[in-house]
Every structure is written in structure tokens, then in C-alpha cells.
Short mmCIF file of C-alpha atoms in Angstrom, two decimals:
data_model
loop_
_atom_site.label_atom_id
_atom_site.label_comp_id
_atom_site.label_asym_id
_atom_site.label_seq_id
_atom_site.Cartn_x
_atom_site.Cartn_y
_atom_site.Cartn_z
CA MET A 30 -4.60 -12.88 35.20
CA SER A 31 -3.04 -9.72 33.84
CA LEU A 32 -3.92 -8.39 30.40
CA ILE A 33 -0.40 -8.83 29.03
CA PHE A 34 -0.37 -12.44 30.22
CA LEU A 35 -3.66 -13.14 28.47
CA GLN A 36 -2.51 -11.42 25.26
CA THR A 37 0.68 -13.45 25.22
CA ALA A 38 -1.19 -16.66 26.04
CA TRP A 39 -3.51 -16.12 23.09
CA PHE A 40 -0.59 -15.43 20.77
CA ILE A 41 0.92 -18.76 21.84
CA LEU A 42 -2.41 -20.59 21.58
CA ILE A 43 -3.01 -19.32 18.04
CA GLY A 44 0.54 -20.41 17.17
CA VAL A 45 -0.23 -23.88 18.56
CA LEU A 46 -3.41 -24.11 16.47
CA ILE A 47 -1.59 -23.02 13.31
CA ALA A 48 1.23 -25.49 13.94
CA GLY A 49 -1.30 -28.24 14.69
CA TYR A 50 -3.08 -27.51 11.42
CA ALA A 51 0.19 -27.53 9.47
CA VAL A 52 1.23 -30.89 10.95
CA LEU A 53 -2.15 -32.60 10.56
CA ASP A 54 -3.69 -31.14 7.43
CA GLY A 55 -0.17 -30.78 6.04
CA PHE A 56 0.22 -34.49 5.44
CA ASP A 57 -3.14 -34.95 3.72
CA LEU A 58 -2.61 -31.83 1.59
CA GLY A 59 0.81 -33.26 0.78
CA VAL A 60 -0.66 -36.59 -0.29
CA GLY A 61 -3.31 -34.82 -2.36
CA SER A 62 -0.73 -32.62 -4.08
CA LEU A 63 1.22 -35.76 -5.04
CA TYR A 64 -1.95 -37.42 -6.28
CA LEU A 65 -1.40 -36.95 -10.04
CA PHE A 66 2.24 -38.03 -9.82
CA THR A 67 1.04 -41.59 -10.38
CA LYS A 68 -1.26 -42.77 -13.17
CA ASP A 69 -2.14 -46.07 -11.55
CA ASP A 70 -5.79 -46.02 -10.46
CA THR A 71 -5.22 -48.55 -7.66
CA GLN A 72 -2.39 -46.47 -6.24
CA ARG A 73 -4.59 -43.36 -6.40
CA ALA A 74 -7.27 -45.26 -4.49
CA VAL A 75 -4.74 -46.07 -1.75
CA MET A 76 -3.74 -42.41 -1.62
CA ARG A 77 -7.37 -41.35 -1.21
CA ASN A 78 -8.04 -43.98 1.42
CA SER A 79 -4.96 -42.94 3.40
CA ILE A 80 -6.37 -39.44 3.99
CA ALA A 81 -10.14 -39.94 3.69
CA PRO A 82 -10.82 -40.56 7.42
CA PHE A 83 -8.77 -37.55 8.51
CA TRP A 84 -9.05 -34.57 6.16
CA ASP A 85 -12.25 -33.11 7.64
CA GLY A 86 -11.07 -33.40 11.24
CA ASN A 87 -7.71 -31.90 10.33
CA GLU A 88 -9.37 -28.82 8.86
CA VAL A 89 -11.06 -28.15 12.21
CA TRP A 90 -7.68 -26.84 13.38
CA LEU A 91 -7.76 -24.17 10.66
CA LEU A 92 -11.32 -23.16 11.53
CA THR A 93 -10.45 -23.03 15.22
CA GLY A 94 -7.40 -20.89 14.49
CA GLY A 95 -9.51 -18.44 12.49
CA GLY A 96 -12.09 -18.34 15.26
CA ALA A 97 -9.39 -17.75 17.86
CA ILE A 98 -8.05 -14.77 15.90
CA PHE A 99 -11.58 -13.37 15.62
CA ALA A 100 -12.20 -13.73 19.36
CA ALA A 101 -8.80 -12.66 20.71
CA PHE A 102 -7.60 -10.15 18.12
CA PRO A 103 -10.65 -8.87 16.23
CA GLU A 104 -8.81 -5.95 14.60
CA VAL A 105 -6.27 -8.37 13.14
CA TYR A 106 -9.11 -10.54 11.87
CA ALA A 107 -10.78 -7.54 10.22
CA THR A 108 -7.59 -6.24 8.60
CA VAL A 109 -6.20 -9.55 7.38
CA PHE A 110 -9.43 -11.19 6.28
CA SER A 111 -10.49 -8.12 4.32
CA GLY A 112 -7.06 -7.48 2.83
CA PHE A 113 -6.55 -11.12 1.89
CA TYR A 114 -10.18 -11.56 0.83
CA LEU A 115 -9.62 -12.90 -2.70
CA ALA A 116 -6.89 -15.27 -1.55
CA LEU A 117 -9.15 -16.59 1.23
CA ILE A 118 -12.01 -17.15 -1.22
CA LEU A 119 -9.64 -19.17 -3.42
CA LEU A 120 -8.51 -21.09 -0.33
CA LEU A 121 -12.08 -21.93 0.70
CA ALA A 122 -13.03 -22.94 -2.86
CA ALA A 123 -9.99 -25.23 -3.05
CA LEU A 124 -10.76 -26.89 0.29
CA ILE A 125 -14.44 -27.36 -0.61
CA PHE A 126 -13.76 -28.88 -4.04
CA ARG A 127 -11.02 -31.06 -2.59
CA GLY A 128 -13.19 -32.44 0.20
CA THR A 129 -16.16 -33.20 -2.02
CA SER A 130 -13.88 -34.77 -4.64
CA ILE A 131 -12.31 -37.12 -2.09
CA GLU A 132 -15.81 -38.22 -1.07
CA PHE A 133 -17.21 -38.67 -4.58
CA ARG A 134 -14.21 -39.91 -6.59
CA GLY A 135 -14.64 -43.56 -5.61
CA LYS A 136 -18.37 -43.47 -6.33
CA VAL A 137 -18.35 -42.49 -10.02
CA GLU A 138 -17.83 -44.74 -13.02
CA LYS A 139 -17.53 -42.47 -16.05
CA PRO A 140 -13.91 -41.70 -17.04
CA GLY A 141 -14.71 -38.01 -17.49
CA HIS A 142 -16.09 -37.75 -13.97
CA LYS A 143 -13.10 -39.60 -12.54
CA LYS A 144 -10.70 -37.24 -14.33
CA PHE A 145 -12.58 -34.18 -13.06
CA PHE A 146 -12.43 -35.34 -9.45
CA ASP A 147 -8.78 -36.39 -9.80
CA VAL A 148 -7.82 -32.91 -10.99
CA ALA A 149 -9.97 -31.31 -8.26
CA ILE A 150 -8.21 -33.36 -5.54
CA PHE A 151 -4.83 -32.33 -6.95
CA MET A 152 -5.58 -28.62 -7.42
CA GLY A 153 -7.51 -28.45 -4.14
CA SER A 154 -4.40 -29.77 -2.39
CA ILE A 155 -1.86 -27.60 -4.24
CA LEU A 156 -3.55 -24.23 -3.70
CA PRO A 157 -3.97 -24.18 0.13
CA PRO A 158 -0.28 -24.60 1.06
CA VAL A 159 0.75 -22.07 -1.59
CA LEU A 160 -1.89 -19.52 -0.58
CA LEU A 161 -1.25 -19.95 3.14
CA GLY A 162 2.49 -19.72 2.56
CA VAL A 163 2.12 -16.54 0.51
CA ALA A 164 -0.09 -15.05 3.24
CA PHE A 165 2.45 -15.99 5.91
CA GLY A 166 5.27 -14.54 3.83
CA ASN A 167 3.41 -11.25 3.55
CA ILE A 168 2.86 -11.15 7.31
CA MET A 169 6.59 -11.72 7.90
CA ARG A 170 7.52 -9.07 5.34
CA GLY A 171 4.83 -6.62 6.41
CA ILE A 172 1.79 -5.36 4.55
CA PRO A 173 0.53 -1.82 3.86
CA VAL A 174 -1.67 -1.14 6.89
CA ASP A 175 -2.58 2.53 7.30
CA ALA A 176 -3.52 4.64 10.31
CA ALA A 177 -7.13 3.41 10.08
CA LYS A 178 -5.80 -0.18 10.45
CA GLU A 179 -6.97 -1.01 6.94
CA PHE A 180 -5.10 -2.85 4.20
CA SER A 181 -4.34 -0.31 1.47
CA GLY A 182 -2.80 -2.63 -1.11
CA THR A 183 -4.26 -4.90 -3.80
CA PHE A 184 -4.25 -8.63 -4.47
CA PHE A 185 -1.14 -8.17 -6.62
CA THR A 186 0.60 -6.39 -3.72
CA LEU A 187 0.60 -9.77 -2.01
CA LEU A 188 2.29 -11.51 -4.96
CA ASN A 189 5.75 -10.15 -4.21
CA PRO A 190 8.83 -12.37 -4.77
CA TYR A 191 9.50 -12.96 -1.06
CA ALA A 192 5.94 -14.07 -0.31
CA VAL A 193 5.89 -16.33 -3.39
CA LEU A 194 9.15 -17.91 -2.21
CA VAL A 195 7.59 -18.63 1.19
CA GLY A 196 4.57 -20.10 -0.62
CA LEU A 197 6.86 -22.50 -2.48
CA VAL A 198 8.59 -23.41 0.80
CA SER A 199 5.18 -24.24 2.26
CA LEU A 200 4.27 -26.41 -0.74
CA VAL A 201 7.44 -28.51 -0.77
CA MET A 202 7.31 -28.84 3.03
CA PHE A 203 3.85 -30.39 2.70
CA TRP A 204 5.07 -32.55 -0.20
CA MET A 205 7.80 -33.90 2.04
CA HIS A 206 5.42 -34.43 4.95
CA GLY A 207 2.80 -36.08 2.73
CA GLY A 208 5.34 -38.32 1.00
CA ILE A 209 6.60 -39.58 4.34
CA TYR A 210 3.06 -40.19 5.58
CA LEU A 211 2.13 -42.06 2.38
CA ALA A 212 5.24 -44.24 2.65
CA MET A 213 4.22 -45.04 6.22
CA LYS A 214 0.67 -46.02 5.17
CA SER A 215 1.39 -47.91 1.92
CA GLU A 216 3.28 -50.96 0.67
CA GLY A 217 5.03 -52.21 -2.44
CA LEU A 218 5.52 -50.01 -5.50
CA LEU A 219 3.53 -47.10 -4.08
CA GLN A 220 5.67 -47.09 -0.95
CA ASP A 221 8.79 -46.98 -3.13
CA LYS A 222 7.34 -44.06 -5.07
CA ALA A 223 6.39 -42.26 -1.88
CA LYS A 224 9.90 -42.75 -0.50
CA GLY A 225 11.35 -41.18 -3.65
CA TRP A 226 8.89 -38.28 -3.48
CA ALA A 227 9.79 -37.69 0.17
CA LEU A 228 13.53 -37.63 -0.51
CA ARG A 229 13.27 -35.32 -3.52
CA SER A 230 10.90 -33.03 -1.60
CA TRP A 231 13.34 -33.02 1.32
CA THR A 232 16.07 -31.75 -0.98
CA ALA A 233 13.81 -29.09 -2.49
CA PHE A 234 12.61 -27.98 0.94
CA THR A 235 16.14 -27.75 2.34
CA VAL A 236 17.28 -25.57 -0.57
CA LEU A 237 14.18 -23.34 -0.63
CA TYR A 238 14.05 -22.95 3.15
CA ALA A 239 17.70 -21.88 3.19
CA ALA A 240 16.92 -19.40 0.40
CA ALA A 241 13.92 -18.06 2.35
CA ILE A 242 16.05 -17.55 5.47
CA ALA A 243 18.65 -15.67 3.43
CA ALA A 244 15.95 -13.57 1.76
CA SER A 245 14.45 -12.76 5.16
CA PHE A 246 17.57 -10.78 6.09
CA PHE A 247 16.69 -8.42 3.24
CA PHE A 248 12.88 -8.45 3.10
CA ALA A 249 11.97 -9.19 6.73
CA LYS A 250 15.02 -7.88 8.58
CA ALA A 251 13.07 -6.74 11.65
CA ARG A 252 11.69 -10.25 12.08
CA MET A 253 15.15 -11.79 11.72
CA ASP A 254 16.58 -9.34 14.27
CA ALA A 255 13.82 -10.29 16.71
CA PHE A 256 14.47 -13.99 16.04
CA ILE A 257 18.21 -13.63 16.71
CA SER A 258 17.54 -11.91 20.05
CA SER A 259 14.92 -14.48 21.13
CA PRO A 260 15.95 -17.62 23.09
CA ALA A 261 12.65 -19.22 22.03
CA GLY A 262 13.53 -18.51 18.41
CA TRP A 263 16.85 -20.29 18.73
CA ALA A 264 15.20 -23.23 20.48
CA PHE A 265 12.60 -23.65 17.74
CA GLY A 266 15.26 -23.14 15.09
CA ALA A 267 17.33 -25.94 16.61
CA VAL A 268 14.27 -28.23 16.58
CA ALA A 269 13.67 -27.41 12.90
CA VAL A 270 17.28 -28.07 11.86
CA LEU A 271 17.72 -31.25 13.92
CA GLY A 272 14.36 -32.58 12.73
CA LEU A 273 15.16 -31.77 9.10
CA PHE A 274 18.47 -33.60 9.02
CA SER A 275 17.03 -36.54 10.93
CA ILE A 276 14.30 -36.99 8.31
CA ARG A 277 16.63 -38.05 5.52
CA CYS A 278 18.38 -40.70 7.64
CA ALA A 279 15.06 -42.15 8.80
CA VAL A 280 13.56 -42.23 5.30
CA LYS A 281 16.64 -43.89 3.80
CA ALA A 282 16.52 -46.48 6.58
CA GLY A 283 12.85 -47.17 5.82
CA ASN A 284 11.75 -46.07 9.29
CA PHE A 285 8.84 -43.98 8.06
CA GLY A 286 7.06 -43.69 11.42
CA ARG A 287 10.12 -42.06 12.94
CA ALA A 288 10.56 -39.90 9.82
CA PHE A 289 6.98 -38.66 10.21
CA ILE A 290 7.72 -37.60 13.80
CA TYR A 291 10.85 -35.77 12.63
CA SER A 292 8.89 -34.11 9.84
CA SER A 293 6.24 -32.97 12.32
CA LEU A 294 8.92 -31.55 14.61
CA THR A 295 10.48 -29.74 11.64
CA ILE A 296 7.17 -28.07 10.80
CA ILE A 297 6.64 -27.09 14.44
CA GLY A 298 10.18 -25.72 14.60
CA VAL A 299 9.78 -23.69 11.41
CA ILE A 300 6.49 -22.13 12.55
CA GLY A 301 7.71 -21.61 16.12
CA ALA A 302 10.88 -19.86 14.94
CA ALA A 303 8.86 -17.57 12.67
CA ALA A 304 6.43 -16.78 15.51
CA ALA A 305 9.32 -15.92 17.82
CA GLY A 306 10.61 -13.46 15.22
CA LEU A 307 7.14 -12.00 14.75
CA PHE A 308 6.21 -11.45 18.42
CA PRO A 309 4.77 -9.11 19.67
CA ASN A 310 3.61 -8.15 16.18
CA LEU A 311 0.68 -9.84 14.52
CA VAL A 312 0.48 -7.73 11.37
CA PRO A 313 3.57 -5.56 10.79
CA SER A 314 2.90 -2.48 8.68
CA THR A 315 5.23 -1.39 5.89
CA TYR A 316 4.25 2.22 6.70
CA GLY A 317 5.94 2.13 10.10
CA ASP A 318 5.86 0.35 13.44
CA GLU A 319 3.29 2.83 14.77
CA PHE A 320 0.73 1.38 12.32
CA SER A 321 1.50 -2.28 13.07
CA LEU A 322 -1.06 -4.47 14.79
CA THR A 323 0.40 -6.09 17.88
CA VAL A 324 -0.84 -8.33 20.68
CA MET A 325 -1.11 -5.21 22.82
CA ASN A 326 -3.01 -2.79 20.56
CA SER A 327 -5.37 -5.17 18.75
CA SER A 328 -6.65 -7.57 21.40
CA SER A 329 -10.10 -7.98 22.89
CA SER A 330 -10.84 -6.87 26.45
CA GLN A 331 -9.36 -8.60 29.46
CA LEU A 332 -12.74 -10.16 30.30
CA THR A 333 -13.20 -11.52 26.78
CA LEU A 334 -9.71 -13.00 26.71
CA SER A 335 -10.25 -14.60 30.15
CA VAL A 336 -13.57 -16.20 29.22
CA MET A 337 -12.29 -17.38 25.83
CA LEU A 338 -9.18 -18.87 27.44
CA LEU A 339 -11.41 -20.85 29.79
CA LEU A 340 -13.47 -22.12 26.84
CA ALA A 341 -10.31 -22.96 24.92
CA GLY A 342 -9.08 -24.91 27.92
CA ILE A 343 -12.18 -27.10 27.55
CA GLY A 344 -12.47 -27.23 23.76
CA VAL A 345 -8.87 -27.82 22.68
CA PRO A 346 -8.38 -30.96 24.83
CA ILE A 347 -11.64 -32.37 23.40
CA MET A 348 -10.31 -31.73 19.90
CA LEU A 349 -7.06 -33.47 20.82
CA VAL A 350 -8.84 -36.51 22.25
CA TYR A 351 -10.99 -36.77 19.12
CA SER A 352 -7.93 -36.57 16.87
CA ILE A 353 -6.05 -39.21 18.88
CA TYR A 354 -9.06 -41.54 18.78
CA ILE A 355 -9.48 -41.21 15.00
CA TYR A 356 -5.80 -41.82 14.30
CA ARG A 357 -5.78 -44.88 16.55
CA ALA A 358 -8.94 -46.25 14.95
CA PHE A 359 -7.49 -45.96 11.43
CA ARG A 360 -3.86 -46.83 12.17
CA GLY A 361 -1.96 -49.31 10.02
CA LYS A 362 -1.48 -49.84 6.31
CA VAL A 363 -4.11 -48.83 3.76
CA SER A 364 -5.45 -50.85 0.82
CA ALA A 365 -7.56 -50.00 -2.23
CA SER A 366 -10.62 -51.88 -1.01
CA GLU A 367 -14.02 -51.54 -2.63
CA GLU A 368 -15.36 -50.26 0.66
CA GLY A 369 -12.88 -47.39 0.59
CA TYR A 370 -13.24 -43.95 -0.86
#
């Protein structure tokens, strides 16, 4: 296999892992970020039980994506993970507190402890989509990477209006996805609430996503130009738009399983379209294209990429089989049983 083939294959594989994470962990982060929207303790128990069997397995996709970047594009890993260090620490802290809170919330009796874990579940679910969205927005816009391939900005450099807008898009997208999933897994009053959350989030996502696309013509023009000239970009864009407008019809009809599929396709389309606009860049530099990190100038050796692709060909299917098994084992409606979380 040629080097350019391997570099492109790894770009696609990392995109698949990121999209897989957004679809899978997206719904449980969405449910968690809706957690405090109800004050009913029984409904909160159903919300916890709906995501408890899945959250840890879903996060494997994020870890695998980070590992894939480290193995295939080590210079990108070094630049991004050092430049986004504080944001990544906040992300890890949020995921850790969220996971432990889901596990312990149903096992405490004191009201103060329950309140602490409730807030931790909520905040631990709000921060990841916002932080990841802000990071993604900065990548699309470009970050200050100098000739030494080092990030020369600060934490506040990352908090620019365009990146914050993309962070909000990410949050409401997960709200929509989580609301649909919760409606699919619940019954009665909670299902009605989840349906309302999904529809309102759909409206917010549609408006904010349209605003982000418009803003991209000003703040990420090179990416939009690449998207327009890419057949893959148009294909993914069509998937995103068709999926998005199919969601509302399915939710209104009460067909939440179909709505969840449409929501998943929308997320894949959004990420795929952005990746098509980004390629062959991985980290565009605001100092000039000559300083940007691309699939060509930041990859590992041909031997490393070949061996890692072989390992990925073994590991990723195993991860898929595990995920399918877990979702089949815990399919169906969820109740607030004493045996639950």
C-alpha cells in the first residue's frame, strides 16, 4: 500500500471513530445534559438507567480516536493536545465525575449527596459537547501553529466567537439526539417531556447550525471552499439535511426509533461534511498554509501506518461486535427499578 493511501485511510478511520463517538456517546451525554430539566426523582432514575449500561463503552470510541491520532499523526497529537491542554483536562474531569456520579447516585440516601451527584451528572454531560465543539470549531477556523509546529496561543485564544458558536451547535445537537433516545426508551409523562425536549432542541439546532454554516464563509472560508469543491462534502451535506428534516416528522409521529436513526445520520452527515472541507488538513494554521499540519506532513512512517491499520482491522470490528451485543442485551423500555442505577 502506498503512503498516500495509508495517510488517507487513517484520516477516514479517525473520522469514523469521531463520528461513532458522537453518535453513541452523544445520546447519553444528551440525556445527562437534560437530567436537571425534570425534578421528579423517579424520572431521573429512568434517565440514569437508560444510559447506565452504555456510557463507559461509548467512551471507548473517544479513547480509540485519541489513540489513533497518536499512532497515525503524532505531530498533530503533540500540537493539539498541548495547545488544548486545559480544555482537555476539563473534559477528562467532566467525564470522570459524570461516570462516577451515574454509578453512585442510586446508592446514596442523604439528600445532600443526591443533589451533589445530580449536579455532577448534569455538568459532566454539558461540558464535553461544548468543549469538543469549541475544539472542533477552532480546528475548522485554524489555530496559531508556528514554524516549530507548536501552538502559540492561549486558552482564551480558543474562546473566539466562531468556536463558541460551534460549541453551542454541538450541545444542542446532543440535546436533540439525547431527547430522541430518551423518548424511545421511556413511557408516559417522561416520554412526553422527552418528545418536547427533542422538538425544541431540533429547532435550536437547525437555527444554530444554519448560523454556523453562514459564519463559516467568513471565519473558515478555506474549509467552505474545499467543501464546495468536494463531491464527498456534498454527499455528506445531503445526508445531514435529509436526516435533519426527517427527524421532526418522525418525532411528531411518535416513531422514535426511526427518529433516532435519522438523528444518527444527521450527526454523521455533519461530521462527514466538515471532514470533507478539512481534508487534507488536520490542523490548519492561521499563520499560513505552509505551517498547517496535514495528512502528508504529520503522519507516522509507512511501516507504522501499515501495522496500525492491520491492528485497527482487528480491533475496530471487535469493538463493533461488543457494542451491538450490549445494545441488544439492554434493548427495550427502561423503568426506575430498585435494581437499577
